[in-house]
Short mmCIF file of C-alpha atoms in Angstrom, two decimals:
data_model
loop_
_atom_site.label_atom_id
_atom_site.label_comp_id
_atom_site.label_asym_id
_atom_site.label_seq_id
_atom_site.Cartn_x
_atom_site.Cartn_y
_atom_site.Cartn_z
CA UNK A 22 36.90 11.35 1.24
CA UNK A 23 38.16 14.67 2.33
CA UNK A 24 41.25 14.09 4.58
CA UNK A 25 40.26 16.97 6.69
CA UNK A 26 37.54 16.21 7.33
CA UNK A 27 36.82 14.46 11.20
CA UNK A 28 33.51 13.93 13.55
CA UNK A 29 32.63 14.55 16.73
CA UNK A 30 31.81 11.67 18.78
CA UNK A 31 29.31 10.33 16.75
CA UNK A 32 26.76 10.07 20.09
CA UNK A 33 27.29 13.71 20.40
CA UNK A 34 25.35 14.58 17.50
CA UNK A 35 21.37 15.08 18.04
CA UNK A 36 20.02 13.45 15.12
CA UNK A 37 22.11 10.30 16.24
CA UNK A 38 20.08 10.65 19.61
CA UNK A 39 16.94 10.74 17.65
CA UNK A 40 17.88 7.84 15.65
CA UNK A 41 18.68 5.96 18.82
CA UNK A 42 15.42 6.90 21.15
CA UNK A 43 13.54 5.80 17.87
CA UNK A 44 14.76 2.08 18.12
CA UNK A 45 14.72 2.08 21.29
CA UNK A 46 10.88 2.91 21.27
CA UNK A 47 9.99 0.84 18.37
CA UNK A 48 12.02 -2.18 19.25
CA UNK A 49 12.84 -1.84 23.12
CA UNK A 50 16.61 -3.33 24.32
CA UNK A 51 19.72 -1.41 23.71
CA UNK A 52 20.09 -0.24 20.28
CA UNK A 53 23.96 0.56 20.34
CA UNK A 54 24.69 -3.23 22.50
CA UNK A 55 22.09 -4.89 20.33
CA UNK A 56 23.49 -4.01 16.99
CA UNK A 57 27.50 -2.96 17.35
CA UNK A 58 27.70 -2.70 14.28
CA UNK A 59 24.96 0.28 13.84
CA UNK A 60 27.27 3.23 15.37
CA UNK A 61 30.83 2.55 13.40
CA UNK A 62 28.28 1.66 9.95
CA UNK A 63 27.19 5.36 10.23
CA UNK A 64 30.03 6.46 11.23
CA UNK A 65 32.19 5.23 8.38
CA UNK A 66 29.28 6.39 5.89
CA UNK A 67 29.76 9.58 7.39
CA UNK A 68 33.52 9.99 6.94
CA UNK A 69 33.33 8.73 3.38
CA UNK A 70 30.90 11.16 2.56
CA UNK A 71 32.67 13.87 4.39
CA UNK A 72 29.39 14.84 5.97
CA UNK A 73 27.90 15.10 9.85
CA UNK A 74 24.84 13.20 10.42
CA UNK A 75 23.51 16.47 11.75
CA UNK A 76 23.85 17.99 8.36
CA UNK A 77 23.13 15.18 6.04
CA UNK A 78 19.14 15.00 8.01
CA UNK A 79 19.38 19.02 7.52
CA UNK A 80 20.00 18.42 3.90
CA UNK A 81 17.41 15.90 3.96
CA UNK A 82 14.57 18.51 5.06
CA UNK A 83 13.40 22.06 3.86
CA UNK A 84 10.75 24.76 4.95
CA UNK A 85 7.78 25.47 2.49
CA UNK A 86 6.72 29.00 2.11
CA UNK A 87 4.23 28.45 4.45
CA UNK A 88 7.13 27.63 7.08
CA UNK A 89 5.57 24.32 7.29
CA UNK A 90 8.05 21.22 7.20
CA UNK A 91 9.15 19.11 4.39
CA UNK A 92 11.32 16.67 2.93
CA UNK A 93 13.42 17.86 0.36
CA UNK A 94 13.23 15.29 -2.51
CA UNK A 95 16.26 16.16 -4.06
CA UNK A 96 18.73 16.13 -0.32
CA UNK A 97 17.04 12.26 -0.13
CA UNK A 98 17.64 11.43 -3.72
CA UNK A 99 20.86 12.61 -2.66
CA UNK A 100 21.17 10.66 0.09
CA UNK A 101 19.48 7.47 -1.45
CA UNK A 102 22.13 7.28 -4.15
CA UNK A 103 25.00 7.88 -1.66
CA UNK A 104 23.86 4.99 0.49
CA UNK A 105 23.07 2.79 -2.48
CA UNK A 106 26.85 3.59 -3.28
CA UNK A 107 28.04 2.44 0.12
CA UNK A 108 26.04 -0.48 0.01
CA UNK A 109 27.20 -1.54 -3.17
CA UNK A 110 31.15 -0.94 -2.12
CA UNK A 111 30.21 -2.94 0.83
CA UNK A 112 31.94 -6.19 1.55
CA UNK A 113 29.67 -9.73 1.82
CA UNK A 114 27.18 -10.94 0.23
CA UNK A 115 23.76 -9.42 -1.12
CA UNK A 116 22.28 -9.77 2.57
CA UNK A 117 25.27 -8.32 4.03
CA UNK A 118 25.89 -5.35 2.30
CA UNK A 119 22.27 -4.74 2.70
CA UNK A 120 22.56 -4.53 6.00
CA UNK A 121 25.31 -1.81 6.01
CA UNK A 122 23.02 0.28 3.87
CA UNK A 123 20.30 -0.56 5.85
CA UNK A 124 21.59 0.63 9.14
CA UNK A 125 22.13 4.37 6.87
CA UNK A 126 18.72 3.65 5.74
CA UNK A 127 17.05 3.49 9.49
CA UNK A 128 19.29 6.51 10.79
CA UNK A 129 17.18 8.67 8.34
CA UNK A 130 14.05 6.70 8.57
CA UNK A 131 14.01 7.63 12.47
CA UNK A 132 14.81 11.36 11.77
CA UNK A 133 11.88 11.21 9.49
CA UNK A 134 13.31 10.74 6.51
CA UNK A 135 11.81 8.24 4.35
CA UNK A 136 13.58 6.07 2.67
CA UNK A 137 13.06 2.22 1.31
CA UNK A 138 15.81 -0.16 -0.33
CA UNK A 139 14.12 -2.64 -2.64
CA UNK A 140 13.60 -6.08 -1.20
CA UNK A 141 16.40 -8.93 -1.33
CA UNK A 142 14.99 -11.95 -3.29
CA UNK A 143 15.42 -15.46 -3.16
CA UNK A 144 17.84 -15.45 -6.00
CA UNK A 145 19.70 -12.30 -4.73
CA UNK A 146 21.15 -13.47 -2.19
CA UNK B 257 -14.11 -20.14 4.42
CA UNK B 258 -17.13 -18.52 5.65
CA UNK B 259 -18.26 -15.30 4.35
CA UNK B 260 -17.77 -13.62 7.82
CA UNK B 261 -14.54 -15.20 8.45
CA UNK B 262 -12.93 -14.01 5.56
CA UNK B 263 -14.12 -10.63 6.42
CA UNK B 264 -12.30 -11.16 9.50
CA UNK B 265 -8.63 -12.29 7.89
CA UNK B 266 -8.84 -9.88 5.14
CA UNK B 267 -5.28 -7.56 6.51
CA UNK B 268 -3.02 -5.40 4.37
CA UNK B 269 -0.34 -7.59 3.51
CA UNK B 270 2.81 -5.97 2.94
CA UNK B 271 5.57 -9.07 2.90
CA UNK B 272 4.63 -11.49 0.30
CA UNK B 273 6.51 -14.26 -0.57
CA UNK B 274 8.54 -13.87 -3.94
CA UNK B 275 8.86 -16.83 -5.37
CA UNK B 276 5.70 -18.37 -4.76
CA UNK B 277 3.71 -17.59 -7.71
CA UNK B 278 -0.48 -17.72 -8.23
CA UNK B 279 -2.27 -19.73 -9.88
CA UNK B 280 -3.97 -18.23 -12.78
CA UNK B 281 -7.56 -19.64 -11.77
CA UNK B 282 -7.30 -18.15 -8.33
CA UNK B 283 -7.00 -14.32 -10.12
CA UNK B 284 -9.57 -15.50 -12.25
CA UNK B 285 -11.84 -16.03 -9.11
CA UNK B 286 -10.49 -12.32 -8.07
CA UNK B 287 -11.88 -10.76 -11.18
CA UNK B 288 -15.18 -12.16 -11.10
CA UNK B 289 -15.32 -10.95 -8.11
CA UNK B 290 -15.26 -7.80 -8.95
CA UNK B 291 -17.28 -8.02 -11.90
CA UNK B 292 -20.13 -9.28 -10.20
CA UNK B 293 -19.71 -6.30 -7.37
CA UNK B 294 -22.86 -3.80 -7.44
CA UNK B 295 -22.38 -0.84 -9.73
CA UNK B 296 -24.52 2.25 -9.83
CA UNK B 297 -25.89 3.12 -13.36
CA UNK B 298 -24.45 -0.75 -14.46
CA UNK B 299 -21.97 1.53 -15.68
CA UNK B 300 -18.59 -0.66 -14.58
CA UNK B 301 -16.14 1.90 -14.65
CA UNK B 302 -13.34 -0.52 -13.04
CA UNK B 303 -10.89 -1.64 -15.43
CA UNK B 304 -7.88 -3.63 -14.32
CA UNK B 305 -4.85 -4.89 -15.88
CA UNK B 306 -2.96 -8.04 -14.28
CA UNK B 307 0.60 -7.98 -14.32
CA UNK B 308 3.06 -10.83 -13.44
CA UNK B 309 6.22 -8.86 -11.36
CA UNK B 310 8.13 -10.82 -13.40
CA UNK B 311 7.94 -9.65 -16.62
CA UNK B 312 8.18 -6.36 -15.89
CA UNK B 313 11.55 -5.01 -16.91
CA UNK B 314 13.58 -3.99 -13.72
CA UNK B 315 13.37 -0.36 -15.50
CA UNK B 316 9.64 -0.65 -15.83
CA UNK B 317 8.99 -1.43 -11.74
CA UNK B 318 11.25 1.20 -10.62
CA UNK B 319 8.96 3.66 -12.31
CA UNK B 320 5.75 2.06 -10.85
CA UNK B 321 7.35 2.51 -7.23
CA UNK B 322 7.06 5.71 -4.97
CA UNK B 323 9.01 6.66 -2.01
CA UNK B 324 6.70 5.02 0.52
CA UNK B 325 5.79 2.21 -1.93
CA UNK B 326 8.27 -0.08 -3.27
CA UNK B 327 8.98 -2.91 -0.92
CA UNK B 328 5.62 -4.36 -1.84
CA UNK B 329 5.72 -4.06 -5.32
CA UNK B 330 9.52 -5.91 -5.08
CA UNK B 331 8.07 -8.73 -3.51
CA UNK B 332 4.40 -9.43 -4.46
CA UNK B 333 4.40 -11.80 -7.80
CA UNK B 334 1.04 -10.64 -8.93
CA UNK B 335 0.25 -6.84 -9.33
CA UNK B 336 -3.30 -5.48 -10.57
CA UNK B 337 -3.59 -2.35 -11.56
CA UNK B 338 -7.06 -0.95 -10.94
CA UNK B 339 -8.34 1.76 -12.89
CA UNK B 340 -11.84 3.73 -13.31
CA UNK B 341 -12.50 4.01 -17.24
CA UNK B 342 -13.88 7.56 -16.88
CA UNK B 343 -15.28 6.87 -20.97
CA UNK B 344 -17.69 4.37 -20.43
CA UNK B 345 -20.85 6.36 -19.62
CA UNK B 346 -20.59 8.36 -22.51
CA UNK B 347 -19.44 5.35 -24.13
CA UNK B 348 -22.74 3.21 -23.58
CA UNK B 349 -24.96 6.12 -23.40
CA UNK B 350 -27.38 4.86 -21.27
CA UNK B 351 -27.32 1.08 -23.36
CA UNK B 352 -26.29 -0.61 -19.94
CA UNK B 353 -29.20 0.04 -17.54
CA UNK B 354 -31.61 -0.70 -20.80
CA UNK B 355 -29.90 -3.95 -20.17
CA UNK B 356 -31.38 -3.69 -16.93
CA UNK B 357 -34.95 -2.72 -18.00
CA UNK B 358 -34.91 -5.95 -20.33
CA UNK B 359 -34.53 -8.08 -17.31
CA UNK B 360 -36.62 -6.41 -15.39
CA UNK B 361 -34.00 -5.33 -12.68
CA UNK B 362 -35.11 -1.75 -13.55
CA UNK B 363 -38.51 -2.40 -13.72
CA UNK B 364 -41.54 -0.06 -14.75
CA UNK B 365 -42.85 -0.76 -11.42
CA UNK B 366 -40.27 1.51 -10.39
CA UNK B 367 -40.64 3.62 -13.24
CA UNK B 368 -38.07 2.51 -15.47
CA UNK B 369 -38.68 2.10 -19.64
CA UNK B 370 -35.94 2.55 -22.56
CA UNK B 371 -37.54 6.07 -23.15
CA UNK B 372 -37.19 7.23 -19.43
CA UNK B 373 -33.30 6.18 -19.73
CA UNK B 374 -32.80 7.44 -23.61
CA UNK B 375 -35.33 10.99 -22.62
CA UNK B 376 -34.13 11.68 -19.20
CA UNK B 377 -31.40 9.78 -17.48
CA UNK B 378 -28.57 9.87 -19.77
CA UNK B 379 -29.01 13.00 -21.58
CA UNK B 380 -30.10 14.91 -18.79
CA UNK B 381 -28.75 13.23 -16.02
CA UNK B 382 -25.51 10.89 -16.81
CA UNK B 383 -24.25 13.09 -19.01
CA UNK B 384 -24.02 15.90 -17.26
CA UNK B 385 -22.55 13.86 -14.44
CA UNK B 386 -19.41 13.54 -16.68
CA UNK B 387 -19.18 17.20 -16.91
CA UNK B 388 -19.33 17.42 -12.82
CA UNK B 389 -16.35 17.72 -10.97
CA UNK B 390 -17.75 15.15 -8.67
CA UNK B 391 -17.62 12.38 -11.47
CA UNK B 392 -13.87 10.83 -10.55
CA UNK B 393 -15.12 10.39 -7.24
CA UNK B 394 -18.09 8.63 -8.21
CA UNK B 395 -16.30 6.54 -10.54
CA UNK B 396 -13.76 6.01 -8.19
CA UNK B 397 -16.15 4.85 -5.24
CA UNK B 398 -17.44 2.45 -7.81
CA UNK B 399 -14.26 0.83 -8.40
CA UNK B 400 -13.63 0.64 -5.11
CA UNK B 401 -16.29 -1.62 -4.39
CA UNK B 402 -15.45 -3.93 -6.65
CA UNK B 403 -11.54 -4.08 -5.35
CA UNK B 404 -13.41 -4.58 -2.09
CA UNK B 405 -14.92 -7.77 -3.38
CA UNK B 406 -11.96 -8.48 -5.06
CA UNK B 407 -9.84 -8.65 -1.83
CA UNK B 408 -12.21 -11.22 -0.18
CA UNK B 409 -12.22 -13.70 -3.08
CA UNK B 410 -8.49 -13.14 -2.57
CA UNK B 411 -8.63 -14.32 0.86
CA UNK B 412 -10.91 -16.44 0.19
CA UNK B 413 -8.73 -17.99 -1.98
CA UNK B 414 -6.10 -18.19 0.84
CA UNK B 415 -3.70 -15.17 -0.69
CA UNK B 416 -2.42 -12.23 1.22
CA UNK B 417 -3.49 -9.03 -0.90
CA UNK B 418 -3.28 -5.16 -0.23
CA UNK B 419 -4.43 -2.33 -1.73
CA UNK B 420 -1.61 0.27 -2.48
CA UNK B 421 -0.77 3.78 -4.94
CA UNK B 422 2.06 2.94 -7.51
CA UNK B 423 3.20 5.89 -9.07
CA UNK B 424 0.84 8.29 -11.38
CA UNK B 425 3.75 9.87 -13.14
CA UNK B 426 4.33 6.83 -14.89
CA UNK B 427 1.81 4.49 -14.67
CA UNK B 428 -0.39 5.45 -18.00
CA UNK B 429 3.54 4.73 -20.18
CA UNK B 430 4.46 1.70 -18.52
CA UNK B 431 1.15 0.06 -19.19
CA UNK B 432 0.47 1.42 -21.77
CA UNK B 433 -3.35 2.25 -20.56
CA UNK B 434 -5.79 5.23 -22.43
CA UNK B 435 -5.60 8.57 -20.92
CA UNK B 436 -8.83 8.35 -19.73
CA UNK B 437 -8.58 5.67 -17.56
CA UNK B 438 -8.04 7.07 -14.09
CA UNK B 439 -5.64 5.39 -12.19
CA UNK B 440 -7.18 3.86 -9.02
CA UNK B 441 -4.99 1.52 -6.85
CA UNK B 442 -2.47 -1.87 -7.62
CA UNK B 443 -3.89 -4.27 -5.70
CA UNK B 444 -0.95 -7.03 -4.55
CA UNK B 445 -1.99 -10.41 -4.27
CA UNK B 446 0.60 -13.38 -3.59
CA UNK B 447 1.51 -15.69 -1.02
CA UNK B 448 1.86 -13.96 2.78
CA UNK B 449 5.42 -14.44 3.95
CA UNK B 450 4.60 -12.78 7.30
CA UNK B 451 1.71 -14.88 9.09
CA UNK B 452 -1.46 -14.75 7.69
CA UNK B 453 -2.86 -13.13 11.36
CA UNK B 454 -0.18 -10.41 10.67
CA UNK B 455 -0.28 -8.94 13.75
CA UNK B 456 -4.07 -8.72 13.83
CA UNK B 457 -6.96 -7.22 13.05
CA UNK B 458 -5.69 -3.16 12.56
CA UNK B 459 -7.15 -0.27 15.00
CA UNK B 460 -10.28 1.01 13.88
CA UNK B 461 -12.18 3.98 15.52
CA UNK B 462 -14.67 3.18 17.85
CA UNK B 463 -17.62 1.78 16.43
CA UNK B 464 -20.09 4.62 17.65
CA UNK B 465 -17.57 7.62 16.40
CA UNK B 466 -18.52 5.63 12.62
CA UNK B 467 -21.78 4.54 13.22
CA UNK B 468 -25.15 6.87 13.97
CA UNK B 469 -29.01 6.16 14.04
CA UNK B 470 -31.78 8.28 12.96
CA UNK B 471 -29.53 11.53 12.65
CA UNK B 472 -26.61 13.00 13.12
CA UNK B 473 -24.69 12.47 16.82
CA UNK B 474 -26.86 10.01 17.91
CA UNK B 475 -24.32 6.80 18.08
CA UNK B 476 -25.47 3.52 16.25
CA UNK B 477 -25.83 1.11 19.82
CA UNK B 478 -23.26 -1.57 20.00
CA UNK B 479 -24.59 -4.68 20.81
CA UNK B 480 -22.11 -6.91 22.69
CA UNK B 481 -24.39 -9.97 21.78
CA UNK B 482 -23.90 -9.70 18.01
CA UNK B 483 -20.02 -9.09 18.81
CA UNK B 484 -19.56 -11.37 21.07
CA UNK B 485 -21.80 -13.75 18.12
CA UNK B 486 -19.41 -12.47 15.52
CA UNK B 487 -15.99 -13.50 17.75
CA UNK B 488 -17.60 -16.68 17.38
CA UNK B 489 -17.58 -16.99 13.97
CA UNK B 490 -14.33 -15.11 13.82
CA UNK B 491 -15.08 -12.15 11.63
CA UNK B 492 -13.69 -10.07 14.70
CA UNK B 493 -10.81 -11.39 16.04
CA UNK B 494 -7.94 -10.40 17.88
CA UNK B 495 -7.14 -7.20 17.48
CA UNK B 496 -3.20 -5.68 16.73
CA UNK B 497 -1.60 -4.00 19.44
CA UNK B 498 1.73 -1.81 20.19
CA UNK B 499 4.50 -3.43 21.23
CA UNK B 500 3.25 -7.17 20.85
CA UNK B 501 6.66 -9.13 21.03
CA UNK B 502 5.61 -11.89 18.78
CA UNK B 503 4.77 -9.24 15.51
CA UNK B 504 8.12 -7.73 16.41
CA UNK B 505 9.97 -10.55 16.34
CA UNK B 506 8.16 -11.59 12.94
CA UNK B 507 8.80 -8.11 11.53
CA UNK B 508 12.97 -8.07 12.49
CA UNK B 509 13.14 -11.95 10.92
CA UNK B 510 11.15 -10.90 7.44
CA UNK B 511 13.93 -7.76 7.93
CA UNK B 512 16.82 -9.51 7.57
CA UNK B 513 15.10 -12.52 5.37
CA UNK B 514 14.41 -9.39 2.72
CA UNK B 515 17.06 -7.25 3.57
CA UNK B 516 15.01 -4.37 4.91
CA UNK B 517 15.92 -1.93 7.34
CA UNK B 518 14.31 -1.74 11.47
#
C-alpha cells in the first residue's frame, strides 16, 4: 500500500456510478443501502492496491487499431489476480471472503469487464 | 415425458448441482442418442469423450475454462466433450453408405449401387469435399445434430444440460484427443440446482422473421390453433421475461449458495 496514496469520495468517481446504475437496473432497490458492505469492499481494494477505480476499468480496456473497443486481457489478468489476492487475505470463511472478492468482481463486471470467480462447492465452504 | 414436452423443458442450464452425480446408464441413454441422430453420407463425424469433473486435476479444468466459461464447468459433474472427427470420410472411403446400399436404405430405386458410391461419390464427390473449405462446417452441422438429440434424451432423462465452448488452446493436451478431431462444444449435463423452468422458455425471434413459404420474404403463417394445441401439450410454455422477481430472487440465492458475484 502506498501511504500517499488517498481517494476521492469513492461516489465521485464515474465508473463507480456505472457500477451502481448497473445494479440498480439489473436488480432494482438501492444498491449502496442494500449491500453496505459493497462501497467500503471497493474502497479498501482500492487503497490496497493504490489504484482509483477510474483507472483500474481504464487499465482494464484498450483501443484496437481500428479504434474499436476492447478488453485488454492482460489489465484483467491483472486485475483477476489482484482480486483473487484480496479475496484470499480476506477474513471468514470460503463464502465470506468470496463475497469481498465478489463485490470487486461485479464493479468490473458492470463497467464491462468480464470477469468470473470459480464456483464455491459443497465441500468449500 | 412426451416427445413435445421435452422439447419444451430443454433450457441452457448454467447452475448445476455439484455434488449430485449421474448415473452412468442415464449418459449411456445420451450417447445413443446421438448415435442414432441422422447423418448425411452415414459418415458420423461426432466423436465425444465423457469426462467426470472430478477426476480432472484442478490444473487440468482451469485450462478447459475461458473467460466467459468457467462457472459451469466448476459445477456440472459430467462434462462431454463433443468433437467432429474431420478423418473419417477419408477414413471409410465411401464403406459406410455401401452399408446403406446393403440394407437397402440407399436403394437402386434411387440410384444407388457399390459402383455408383466406389466410381462417383467418394472419389469424385466426398473426397473432394474434404479438400473444401466448407467441410468443418459440414462436419460440424452434423455433430450438431446429434448433440441436439443428445440434449433431449438428457432431459428426457430429467438432467439439466447446456451446450458451451471450453477452451481450444488447450483442449486437444488435456484430453489427449488426435489433431484432427475438431473441437465442437462440452456439453454439461448434471443435476439443475436452479429450477428446472429456469426462468422460462428463452426469447426467440418471431416466428415469421425464421420461418418463410414458397420463397424468400414471404413469412411461414402462424397458426394460433397448432400453438395454442402445442401450449397444451406444453412444448411451448411460458416464456422468460426481464425483470421477473421470482428468477431474480433464484439467481441472488444460487449467488451466494456458489459464491458468485450479482
Amino acid at each position: 500500500m502506498s501511504s500517499s496514496f488517498s481517494l476521492k469520495i469513492i461516489t465521485e468517481y464515474e465508473t463507480v456510478n456505472t457500477w451502481l446504475a448497473g445494479l440498480e437496473k439489473h436488480w432494482g432497490g438501492d444498491p449502496i443501502n442494500d449491500d453496505p458492505s459493497r462501497l467500503p469492499t471497493l474502497e479498501e481494494f482500492c487503497v490496497t492496491n493504490a489504484v482509483d477505480p477510474d483507472t483500474i476499468i481504464k487499465e482494464c480496456k484498450r483501443t484496437n487499431k481500428a479504434g474499436d473497443p476492447r478488453i485488454s486481457v492482460k489489465g484483467r489478468k491483472k486485475y483477476s489476480d489482484l482480486i483473487d489476492l484480496f479475496q484470499g487475505n480476506s477474513e471468514g470463511t470460503k463464502i465470506e471472503k468470496a463475497k469481498r472478492g465478489n463485490i470487486v468482481r461485479s464493479f468490473l463486471i458492470h463497467n464491462a469487464i468480464l470477469l468470473s470467480p470459480g464456483a464455491v462447492k459443497g465441500d468449500e465452504k | 415425458m412426451e416427445f413435445k414436452e421435452v422439447i419444451g423443458r430443454r433450457r441452457s442450464i448454467r447452475f448445476f448441482d455439484p455434488d449430485r452425480p449421474v448415473e452412468r446408464e442415464k449418459i449411456q441413454v445420451m450417447l445413443e442418442a446421438a448415435r442414432l441422430s441422422s447423418c448425411a453420407v452415414n459418415a458420423h463425424w461426432l466423436k465425444a469423450i465423457v469426462v467426470q469433473r472430478d477426476y480432472l486435476s484442478d490444473e487440468m479444468l482451469e485450462k478447459l475454462k475461458t473467460p466467459v466459461f468457467n462457472i459451469q464447468l466448476d459445477l456440472a459433474p459430467v462434462h462431454i466433450y463433443l468433437f467432429a472427427d474431420m478423418s473419417v470420410v477419408n477414413k471409410n472411403e465411401g464403406a459406410r453408405l455401401k452399408e446403406l446400399v446393403d440394407v437397402n436404405a440407399l436403394p437402386p430405386t434411387h440410384g444407388w449401387s457399390h459402383q455408383f458410391v466406389d466410381e462417383l461419390v467418394y472419389p469424385q464427390i466426398l473426397k473432394p469435399l474434404t479438400e473444401n473449405p466448407a467441410y468443418a462446417a459440414v462436419a460440424a452441422a452434423d455433430a450438431g445434430l446429434a448433440a441436439g438429440q443428445m440434449l433431449l434424451a438428457g432431459v428426457d432423462e430429467g438432467l439439466g444440460v447446456g451446450l458451451n465452448t471450453p477452451n481450444p488452446e488447450h483442449i486437444h493436451e488435456v484430453l489427449g484427443v488426435p489433431e484432427e478431431w475438431m473441437m465442437i462444444w462440452v456439453l454439461l449435463a448434471g443435476y439443475p440446482a436452479e429450477s428446472w423452468d429456469a426462468g422460462g422458455q428463452r426469447p426467440r425471434p418471431p416466428f415469421e422473421e425464421q420461418f418463410f413459404e414458397g420463397e424468400y420474404g414471404v413469412p411461414f403463417e402462424r397458426s394460433e390453433k397448432v400453438v395454442d394445441s402445442l401450449k397444451k401439450d406444453k412444448m411451448i410454455q411460458k416464456e422468460a421475461v426481464p425483470d421477473d422477481p421470482e428468477r431474480k430472487a433464484e439467481i441472488r440465492a444460487l449467488a451466494e449458495r456458489f459464491g458468485l458475484p450479482l
